[in-house]
Amino acid sequence: MTEATGNANRMTTMKALVFHPPNRVALEDRAKPTIRQATDAIVRIITTSICGTDLHILKGDVPTIPDGRILGHEGVGIVEEVGSSVLGFCKGDKVLISVITSCGRCSFCKQGMYSHCRSGGWCLGNSIDGTQAEYVRIPFADNGLYLLPPKVEDEAAVMLSCILPTGLECGVLNGQVKPGDLVAIVGAGPVGLAALLTAQLYSPAEIIMMDLDDNRLEMARTMGATQVVNTSDGKALEQVMALTKTAGVDVAIEAVGCPATFDICQAIIAPGGRIANVGVHGKSVELHLERLWSSNITLATRLVDARTTPMLLKMVESGRLDAKKLVSHRFKLSEIMKAYDTFANAAKQHALKVILKN
Amino acid sequence: MTEATGNANRMTTMKALVFHPPNRVALEDRAKPTIRQATDAIVRIITTSICGTDLHILKGDVPTIPDGRILGHEGVGIVEEVGSSVLGFCKGDKVLISVITSCGRCSFCKQGMYSHCRSGGWCLGNSIDGTQAEYVRIPFADNGLYLLPPKVEDEAAVMLSCILPTGLECGVLNGQVKPGDLVAIVGAGPVGLAALLTAQLYSPAEIIMMDLDDNRLEMARTMGATQVVNTSDGKALEQVMALTKTAGVDVAIEAVGCPATFDICQAIIAPGGRIANVGVHGKSVELHLERLWSSNITLATRLVDARTTPMLLKMVESGRLDAKKLVSHRFKLSEIMKAYDTFANAAKQHALKVILKN
Amino acid sequence: MTEATGNANRMTTMKALVFHPPNRVALEDRAKPTIRQATDAIVRIITTSICGTDLHILKGDVPTIPDGRILGHEGVGIVEEVGSSVLGFCKGDKVLISVITSCGRCSFCKQGMYSHCRSGGWCLGNSIDGTQAEYVRIPFADNGLYLLPPKVEDEAAVMLSCILPTGLECGVLNGQVKPGDLVAIVGAGPVGLAALLTAQLYSPAEIIMMDLDDNRLEMARTMGATQVVNTSDGKALEQVMALTKTAGVDVAIEAVGCPATFDICQAIIAPGGRIANVGVHGKSVELHLERLWSSNITLATRLVDARTTPMLLKMVESGRLDAKKLVSHRFKLSEIMKAYDTFANAAKQHALKVILKN
Amino acid sequence: MTEATGNANRMTTMKALVFHPPNRVALEDRAKPTIRQATDAIVRIITTSICGTDLHILKGDVPTIPDGRILGHEGVGIVEEVGSSVLGFCKGDKVLISVITSCGRCSFCKQGMYSHCRSGGWCLGNSIDGTQAEYVRIPFADNGLYLLPPKVEDEAAVMLSCILPTGLECGVLNGQVKPGDLVAIVGAGPVGLAALLTAQLYSPAEIIMMDLDDNRLEMARTMGATQVVNTSDGKALEQVMALTKTAGVDVAIEAVGCPATFDICQAIIAPGGRIANVGVHGKSVELHLERLWSSNITLATRLVDARTTPMLLKMVESGRLDAKKLVSHRFKLSEIMKAYDTFANAAKQHALKVILKN
């Protein structure tokens, strides 16, 4: 093969992590994406990551995803090409990619509920090809990309595609965390830790982190938890009640997604408190309305809308939010199978977020 | 007995509806209440009413209430006497009595959560003697009484002691009803109808009333329901979905207090919607987080704090809220046993709120 | 000229009201607009209106408007053609046109401040050709058009292009009108009356309308004002204070745009009150901070963002808002010069909004 | 005099700083205060401070204060005696005294506008004797005192009587500071610095401090200002515009109280921004509505209600707010004349808040 041909080839194919149901992924050659709509952009990925949702896909929990889909919904890259109606970006711009695709026009978008966009939502690595590849097509590019300020490092920025907005919006904002509040976060995985980091933007007096894994609780301490409670010994409720002088907590953030952890939230919430559900639940839970009907409590659920990404970018740029704290491991894109292994064995590997670089 | 003695007697005893557990009430002679604290007032009752909660007490649902308690927490009357620290009232003032006793000093009162007041809450007819009597002692009188404007009729005012603030606060405010909203209210009893009347203060586009009883649904129509759905035929969900063009409702107000009606609320709520629980629940419910985790919904519970009573008084005074629509029957206090019978057989008697006059 | 040529001609030219600075308008033949961007739509106008702003333009108050500009920013019409990126509309749709052009993508649009859109704002009849014509080009059509529900009459709908959202957003929402509030509106012109109509969506206890013109005050009474005060006799402040039992008003809406009317608002506002500025001011005002610094008051200004148009459409559709009350006169588009005369002499002609039909 | 008599004497008289109009104060012997109402408490002062308002009094700016008034409205002390209706305190409790006296019962108190309480407001050292003394009578003690947690130092606590709630409520809350905001504070005196410290509870991206005095600007840097601008050289507006990439600031806090500093706020505020007035103004200002009418800005004024004192106590207790940073000098109560001198020459003495200890 001549060099010219090689170049041409590089220009039309790319490496990408492809899903084969029910539970296999492989790094394969795929055609490079091209502009389809006037509002599209093509982005060359330089940094991406793996989300807990990607593991769910591999377990068969998202059965709508077809064979051949490229996974991934997080990323930083360089704009390669834009459609004729794209206003805010041009070739060469360094950008952050949002997990959420949104048209900016429908009634849900007008309310800021971008996750429910009638022409978008969580599409990347789900209903369309995603970011665990050398290139990705971004629909409605003006609404799905953000210019990366020079001061913000790629690794920090990738934390703003999905994990930090999820912790902030589904946990902290749904929990209405305020200065002086007592907050408990149940689950110290990446999204619980993202809630922990972003809760501090609202200055609660105390943040109690709860988990089964002492290692993760120790990490939580270094990220700002003022108290930690291991939930494995059956005394967690007593401990929280003692820490709050029997008042209970103002905000309980459920960051696991199972009945037992939801139960903890119900048990420790103070009158007037807010329960914010971040976890993805596979089955129903028992809600103790026979007790809570009179407690003036609020329970809120939500998909991440990623509407806070611009604000989080400002906070990272100003040095007030250290997003990189969530990064535990770094790999090349060519090592992505190893990265998946590491992330899938997070507890053993002491893994939080893994970074993939092109 | 001479007449003089009789007079003196009349001044120290009174008629009162007394509770004898487990489930008996009787109109009996009792000692007239006297000032105990500097912040107390004694009020001569001229109008009172019976609440659904009073029926719950008679069913044994509030086991903490002791033998001999005078029931009732609604009323309009004339101030007879005030303690030395009462600032805002004096003998002869015509007043509305709030269901909620509040100190105005504790941390819950500072947040407007008067129902959780550390020295108060729902006390009248519960932890202290209530208003179904000729006289009542009102603790923290400055926080538990409202001067009645001359324009406001007694019958209208009594609806502001408990039932209208309950419908408004637990239903409408917890549901965050806004102009243009689609609202469904499940349960067309007095509290559901109170939610219906007060929801209109926030101008929803549509209010769908749901109940098993066609008679109550017809009453709901006359009070402002734009659609009614009888839930007895198993097609209620389909009907609501048809009425909302499959979108579901922005606000679902549960005004019954059982798992089946809570289920309706879960089933019809639109993404971004709010479920407000008004009903008193005796057991837990199944919450479908496996579906709702991603729906951006909010569920709120609450005791009535009666903090909206002053606003409701202004609305009644200005003629913009017709509180009397909730009154269906009128009795003398001496006929209170008959009034209880009527209210206890509300469906058959077509009863909403019953008025008792002294 | 053959008929065929005539048809062709009708298809490429149209009648339009053209502005010639400094202060002349004329109904002239102009080329029919065509699609320029993939996000454009062309709309055939069937109903339009004249805004107070159009009169300002004729007085030379908007010097940036060039010779030849077609005026007008209100309208109802039929979609003739859409660009390739328009998602929500197709040829034949009956639509309401918003005064505000917005990209739906910039940081201001993301906050709902569409009036400050970096690629839009108030463009129609200002920086681009407007709606007082047979056809108009609408940029970002998905964000600037609304499907008209069959139940909503054209005349009512045209009131939702600009005047009702202006009264609601700049007056009522900026004034945070709540149930039970005492509200004063200074200025009973069309926008003041629009504030009056939409304030009632939030159920204030009283709305005091203030103006120099008794005829307009009478109209205000028929539209829901509970009190009217003629400000010409120098006793207006005393009257408002008497009507509010010396408390002042919770909300004062300035709907004129001059120092004297702003002064009234400052003088009558209660502690904790909100002053909402709707009027377009040509000069600065004196703000009495030496008194107001301690009054816990809020003053808010705003361009109309027209973000409430969808909600207002629902209210008109449900029959709860009678938008047509603002219409006083009707003309054919060919009579537009006469319509301008009528509207320019509004007091004498008892004119509110004038409707122009094609 | 025998020792016994001396003791008795010490029990009925005390040292106090007494105001003699127009502009003299003196440390004098005064009768110790006694309980007058059942809701009063008597507190023995152990720490107090001097407020900028006290200097205003000495300049004759508060002409309603009579000869003989004891000044001061800040303090920490020990409860000596309580009236019979006081619920929350007893002899020996260590307490923080609020600048605001509030009944907890009137309509203003119900809205949290304690500063406008119909039986209270700013009373201490104004309409009743204050805290710059050995003892003080606190009316409505349950609403004007806070139990001091053991962890909180007296000096830190005294900053919560007035200065920190003022900066927070009048500046930060009225300015609606949010994560990611650009904030400017005009005036780096104690109250401006209090706004600076408390603004950080809401995580703005940048806080620009503006003042004429480089020394104060340096102090501001140590307290969290990310940028400082000296306003003496006429280039302040340009500098702020450069720092904000010409966007202007989201929040401008006026912490001086004169037309020139208010003008700066008007000039630098971004569309959609909030101006919060903290300064006490002696004359009116010119408000540029001819420009601001279309800027979607909000201007808010307020007296301190001190409703945030409990939250601030939690923040100090948890170690997240270093209130002591505002303390620059310490004196004994017997040295109060010298303390006043120091505070009156704050710029020269590099003084912020001065502490007085008994």
Coordinates of C-alpha atoms in Angstrom, one line a residue, chain B residues 185-190 193 209-221 225 227-233 236 256 261 343-352:
Chain B
I185 CA -57.4 15.6 41.5
V186 CA -58.1 12.0 42.7
G187 CA -60.9 12.1 45.3
A188 CA -63.8 14.5 45.3
G189 CA -64.4 14.5 49.1
P190 CA -64.3 17.8 51.0
L193 CA -62.9 19.8 46.5
M209 CA -61.7 15.5 38.9
M210 CA -61.7 11.8 39.6
D211 CA -63.9 9.8 42.0
L212 CA -66.1 6.8 42.3
D213 CA -69.2 8.8 43.1
D214 CA -71.0 10.5 40.2
N215 CA -72.8 12.8 42.6
R216 CA -69.6 14.2 44.0
L217 CA -68.2 14.6 40.4
E218 CA -71.3 16.7 39.6
M219 CA -70.6 18.9 42.6
A220 CA -67.0 19.2 41.3
R221 CA -68.2 20.4 38.0
A225 CA -63.7 21.0 37.4
Q227 CA -63.5 17.4 33.2
V228 CA -64.7 14.6 35.5
V229 CA -63.7 10.9 35.4
N230 CA -65.5 8.1 37.3
T231 CA -62.8 5.7 38.4
S232 CA -65.1 2.8 39.0
D233 CA -65.1 1.3 35.6
A236 CA -60.0 6.0 34.2
V256 CA -57.9 9.9 49.3
T261 CA -55.5 6.2 44.3
F343 CA -71.2 13.7 58.0
A344 CA -70.3 10.1 58.6
N345 CA -72.8 9.1 55.8
A346 CA -71.6 11.8 53.5
A347 CA -72.1 10.0 50.2
K348 CA -75.7 9.0 51.1
Q349 CA -76.5 12.4 52.5
H350 CA -74.7 14.3 49.8
A351 CA -72.8 16.0 52.6
L352 CA -69.7 18.0 52.2

